[in-house]
Amino acid sequence: KPLMRDVTIRKSTVVNTVEYSANCVNIHTNNGSFRSRVVVMAVPGGVLKSGAITFSPPLPSARRTAIDEISYLSVFKGILEFPEPVVPADAALPRRWDVTALFSENPPTLWDASRGTPGFGGQLIVTWMTGGKAQELLDLPVAERHQAGLETVRKLAGDPGLQHMGATTYDWSKDRFALGAYPGPFSRRDGLSDPVGGVLFWAGMTTSTIHES
């Protein structure tokens, strides 16, 4: 709400073309066009790289090259809901644990997403992995992804019969408004966020898009 103060937020409005010249930018969308003196482009690098937004005139070649070099790591993130807290078999692990990893499993990393939710009697456990092993999970049907995560939780809990009551997962690489989750380490190029023509300003191109979802 603080960000929305005195600002009109237009939902379901997809930008397709940005026309810019000295002291003027025209933004064309599926819900009409808008004119401004300057524009801040807070669009993920994956979307810019895909060419989903046309710039007129085209962006400088050095900027286009820098955008084309943006790359993303494969990321798997699943969330499993249990009706009550999972009790770990390892007595050294506190009942209200935060983050742990079992590197013999895929996905290996788990964290308790129930922390900081007063009054919630169940438990939400996030299952997580990046890189090639994450892609192996993303290549599975959704039910099998959740089953893989459940096996990791079962091993942590010492309960081979443990069952979840709800589950969700998401693949940001297939989301047309993200086209990636974690930018790779070589995605941040000098000049990538420099203004163009004094009217196009840039923010968030190589920022993680996963942590808010």
Short mmCIF file of C-alpha atoms in Angstrom, two decimals:
data_model
loop_
_atom_site.label_atom_id
_atom_site.label_comp_id
_atom_site.label_asym_id
_atom_site.label_seq_id
_atom_site.Cartn_x
_atom_site.Cartn_y
_atom_site.Cartn_z
CA LYS A 1 0.00 0.00 0.00
CA PRO A 2 2.80 2.55 0.66
CA LEU A 3 4.09 1.98 -2.88
CA MET A 4 0.60 2.57 -4.31
CA ARG A 5 0.11 5.94 -2.61
CA ASP A 6 -0.70 8.53 -5.31
CA VAL A 7 0.11 5.95 -8.00
CA THR A 8 -2.38 4.28 -10.32
CA ILE A 9 -1.73 0.53 -10.58
CA ARG A 10 -3.07 -1.02 -13.78
CA LYS A 11 -3.49 -4.78 -13.59
CA SER A 12 -3.85 -7.13 -16.56
CA THR A 13 -2.09 -4.53 -18.71
CA VAL A 14 0.70 -6.07 -20.77
CA VAL A 15 3.29 -3.83 -22.42
CA ASN A 16 4.14 -4.80 -25.99
CA THR A 17 5.91 -1.72 -27.44
CA VAL A 18 8.01 1.11 -26.02
CA GLU A 19 8.54 4.11 -28.31
CA TYR A 20 10.99 6.66 -27.00
CA SER A 21 12.55 9.93 -28.07
CA ALA A 22 14.00 12.96 -26.34
CA ASN A 23 11.81 13.82 -23.31
CA CYS A 24 8.98 11.49 -24.33
CA VAL A 25 8.06 7.81 -24.03
CA ASN A 26 4.95 6.15 -25.44
CA ILE A 27 4.01 2.81 -23.88
CA HIS A 28 1.64 0.62 -25.90
CA THR A 29 -0.25 -2.16 -24.12
CA ASN A 30 -3.16 -4.52 -24.64
CA ASN A 31 -5.27 -1.96 -22.75
CA GLY A 32 -4.34 1.24 -24.54
CA SER A 33 -1.33 3.55 -24.72
CA PHE A 34 0.30 5.84 -22.17
CA ARG A 35 2.69 8.76 -22.50
CA SER A 36 5.34 9.90 -20.05
CA ARG A 37 8.49 12.00 -19.95
CA VAL A 38 10.52 9.10 -18.52
CA VAL A 39 9.88 5.41 -17.79
CA VAL A 40 11.38 2.98 -15.28
CA MET A 41 11.56 -0.52 -16.80
CA ALA A 42 11.31 -3.02 -13.92
CA VAL A 43 10.92 -6.02 -16.22
CA PRO A 44 12.78 -9.31 -15.55
CA GLY A 45 15.76 -9.93 -17.78
CA GLY A 46 14.22 -13.11 -19.15
CA VAL A 47 11.27 -11.17 -20.55
CA LEU A 48 13.52 -8.52 -22.10
CA LYS A 49 15.73 -11.23 -23.58
CA SER A 50 12.73 -12.97 -25.16
CA GLY A 51 11.86 -9.91 -27.23
CA ALA A 52 8.32 -9.80 -25.86
CA ILE A 53 8.66 -6.01 -25.66
CA THR A 54 9.61 -4.12 -28.83
CA PHE A 55 11.66 -0.94 -28.48
CA SER A 56 11.45 1.80 -31.09
CA PRO A 57 14.10 2.80 -31.93
CA PRO A 58 15.86 -0.47 -31.04
CA LEU A 59 18.01 -0.43 -27.92
CA PRO A 60 21.72 0.28 -28.46
CA SER A 61 23.58 -2.82 -29.62
CA ALA A 62 25.74 -2.98 -26.50
CA ARG A 63 22.63 -2.99 -24.31
CA ARG A 64 20.98 -5.64 -26.47
CA THR A 65 24.10 -7.82 -26.19
CA ALA A 66 24.16 -7.42 -22.41
CA ILE A 67 20.49 -8.42 -22.20
CA ASP A 68 21.07 -11.44 -24.45
CA GLU A 69 23.82 -12.62 -22.09
CA ILE A 70 21.45 -12.82 -19.11
CA SER A 71 21.07 -16.44 -18.06
CA TYR A 72 19.05 -18.14 -15.34
CA LEU A 73 19.69 -21.12 -13.10
CA SER A 74 17.13 -23.90 -13.07
CA VAL A 75 15.22 -23.71 -9.78
CA PHE A 76 12.82 -26.16 -8.18
CA LYS A 77 10.61 -25.04 -5.31
CA GLY A 78 7.77 -27.13 -3.93
CA ILE A 79 5.61 -26.57 -0.87
CA LEU A 80 4.08 -29.43 1.11
CA GLU A 81 1.37 -28.91 3.75
CA PHE A 82 1.05 -31.25 6.71
CA PRO A 83 -1.81 -31.28 9.22
CA GLU A 84 0.59 -31.05 12.16
CA PRO A 85 4.29 -30.28 12.69
CA VAL A 86 6.65 -32.95 11.39
CA VAL A 87 8.72 -34.36 14.23
CA PRO A 88 12.33 -35.00 13.13
CA ALA A 89 13.90 -38.33 14.03
CA ASP A 90 17.22 -36.66 14.90
CA ALA A 91 16.98 -35.44 18.49
CA ALA A 92 19.68 -32.84 17.75
CA LEU A 93 17.32 -31.08 15.36
CA PRO A 94 14.92 -28.76 17.22
CA ARG A 95 11.22 -29.38 16.75
CA ARG A 96 10.84 -25.84 15.40
CA TRP A 97 13.74 -26.09 12.96
CA ASP A 98 14.33 -23.50 10.27
CA VAL A 99 16.47 -24.79 7.36
CA THR A 100 18.12 -28.18 6.87
CA ALA A 101 19.50 -30.29 4.03
CA LEU A 102 19.80 -34.01 3.29
CA PHE A 103 22.25 -34.17 0.41
CA SER A 104 21.55 -37.83 -0.23
CA GLU A 105 18.12 -36.81 -1.52
CA ASN A 106 16.75 -34.69 -4.37
CA PRO A 107 15.45 -32.14 -3.49
CA PRO A 108 17.95 -31.91 -0.60
CA THR A 109 17.04 -28.60 1.04
CA LEU A 110 14.00 -28.08 3.27
CA TRP A 111 12.81 -25.15 5.27
CA ASP A 112 9.90 -24.58 7.60
CA ALA A 113 7.62 -21.98 6.01
CA SER A 114 5.34 -22.07 9.05
CA ARG A 115 7.72 -19.99 11.14
CA GLY A 116 6.23 -16.62 11.97
CA THR A 117 2.63 -17.73 11.35
CA PRO A 118 0.96 -17.60 14.77
CA GLY A 119 -1.99 -19.92 15.28
CA PHE A 120 -1.20 -22.24 12.37
CA GLY A 121 -1.40 -25.76 13.75
CA GLY A 122 -0.02 -27.55 10.71
CA GLN A 123 3.30 -27.21 8.96
CA LEU A 124 4.36 -25.94 5.54
CA ILE A 125 7.65 -27.39 4.35
CA VAL A 126 9.42 -25.93 1.33
CA THR A 127 11.48 -28.34 -0.78
CA TRP A 128 14.19 -26.68 -2.87
CA MET A 129 17.05 -27.24 -5.32
CA THR A 130 18.94 -25.37 -8.05
CA GLY A 131 21.02 -26.29 -11.09
CA GLY A 132 20.99 -29.58 -12.97
CA LYS A 133 19.34 -31.51 -10.15
CA ALA A 134 16.55 -28.93 -10.09
CA GLN A 135 16.02 -29.40 -13.81
CA GLU A 136 15.71 -33.15 -13.26
CA LEU A 137 12.81 -32.42 -10.91
CA LEU A 138 11.21 -29.87 -13.25
CA ASP A 139 11.28 -32.47 -16.02
CA LEU A 140 9.07 -34.78 -13.93
CA PRO A 141 5.25 -34.64 -13.85
CA VAL A 142 4.03 -32.41 -11.01
CA ALA A 143 2.85 -35.32 -8.85
CA GLU A 144 6.28 -36.95 -9.08
CA ARG A 145 7.99 -33.69 -8.10
CA HIS A 146 5.90 -33.59 -4.94
CA GLN A 147 6.58 -37.24 -4.26
CA ALA A 148 10.33 -36.60 -4.48
CA GLY A 149 9.99 -33.78 -1.95
CA LEU A 150 7.85 -35.95 0.30
CA GLU A 151 10.53 -38.65 0.33
CA THR A 152 13.04 -36.09 1.62
CA VAL A 153 10.62 -35.00 4.35
CA ARG A 154 9.90 -38.62 5.26
CA LYS A 155 13.60 -39.26 5.71
CA LEU A 156 13.98 -36.16 7.88
CA ALA A 157 10.98 -37.13 9.97
CA GLY A 158 11.89 -40.82 10.20
CA ASP A 159 8.37 -41.71 9.06
CA PRO A 160 8.17 -43.63 5.75
CA GLY A 161 4.38 -43.46 5.82
CA LEU A 162 4.10 -39.69 6.24
CA GLN A 163 1.53 -38.05 3.92
CA HIS A 164 0.96 -34.42 3.01
CA MET A 165 -2.51 -32.87 2.75
CA GLY A 166 -1.71 -30.23 0.13
CA ALA A 167 1.07 -29.33 -2.28
CA THR A 168 2.06 -26.71 -4.82
CA THR A 169 5.01 -26.01 -7.09
CA TYR A 170 5.91 -23.56 -9.82
CA ASP A 171 8.30 -23.31 -12.75
CA TRP A 172 9.31 -19.66 -13.26
CA SER A 173 11.12 -20.47 -16.49
CA LYS A 174 7.73 -21.11 -18.12
CA ASP A 175 6.02 -18.00 -16.70
CA ARG A 176 5.75 -15.49 -19.56
CA PHE A 177 6.10 -12.60 -17.11
CA ALA A 178 9.30 -13.98 -15.53
CA LEU A 179 11.02 -16.49 -17.88
CA GLY A 180 13.48 -17.35 -15.14
CA ALA A 181 14.03 -17.30 -11.40
CA TYR A 182 17.64 -16.81 -10.25
CA PRO A 183 19.93 -14.93 -12.65
CA GLY A 184 23.24 -16.74 -13.10
CA PRO A 185 26.48 -15.20 -11.76
CA PHE A 186 27.56 -13.89 -15.17
CA SER A 187 24.31 -12.05 -15.91
CA ARG A 188 25.31 -8.72 -14.35
CA ARG A 189 27.17 -6.74 -17.02
CA ASP A 190 28.62 -3.25 -16.66
CA GLY A 191 26.20 -0.73 -18.11
CA LEU A 192 23.24 -3.10 -18.06
CA SER A 193 21.19 -0.70 -15.93
CA ASP A 194 22.45 2.59 -17.37
CA PRO A 195 19.73 4.97 -18.66
CA VAL A 196 19.03 5.01 -22.38
CA GLY A 197 18.47 8.36 -24.08
CA GLY A 198 17.83 10.04 -20.74
CA VAL A 199 14.27 8.65 -20.76
CA LEU A 200 14.50 4.88 -20.19
CA PHE A 201 15.62 3.87 -16.69
CA TRP A 202 16.09 0.28 -15.50
CA ALA A 203 15.55 -1.69 -12.29
CA GLY A 204 15.39 -5.33 -11.31
CA MET A 205 16.55 -6.96 -14.55
CA THR A 206 18.86 -9.41 -12.81
CA THR A 207 17.11 -9.56 -9.46
CA SER A 208 15.75 -12.86 -8.16
CA THR A 209 12.08 -13.23 -9.13
CA ILE A 210 11.48 -16.28 -6.99
CA HIS A 211 11.57 -15.13 -3.39
CA GLU A 212 8.22 -13.29 -3.48
CA SER A 213 6.28 -16.16 -5.06
#
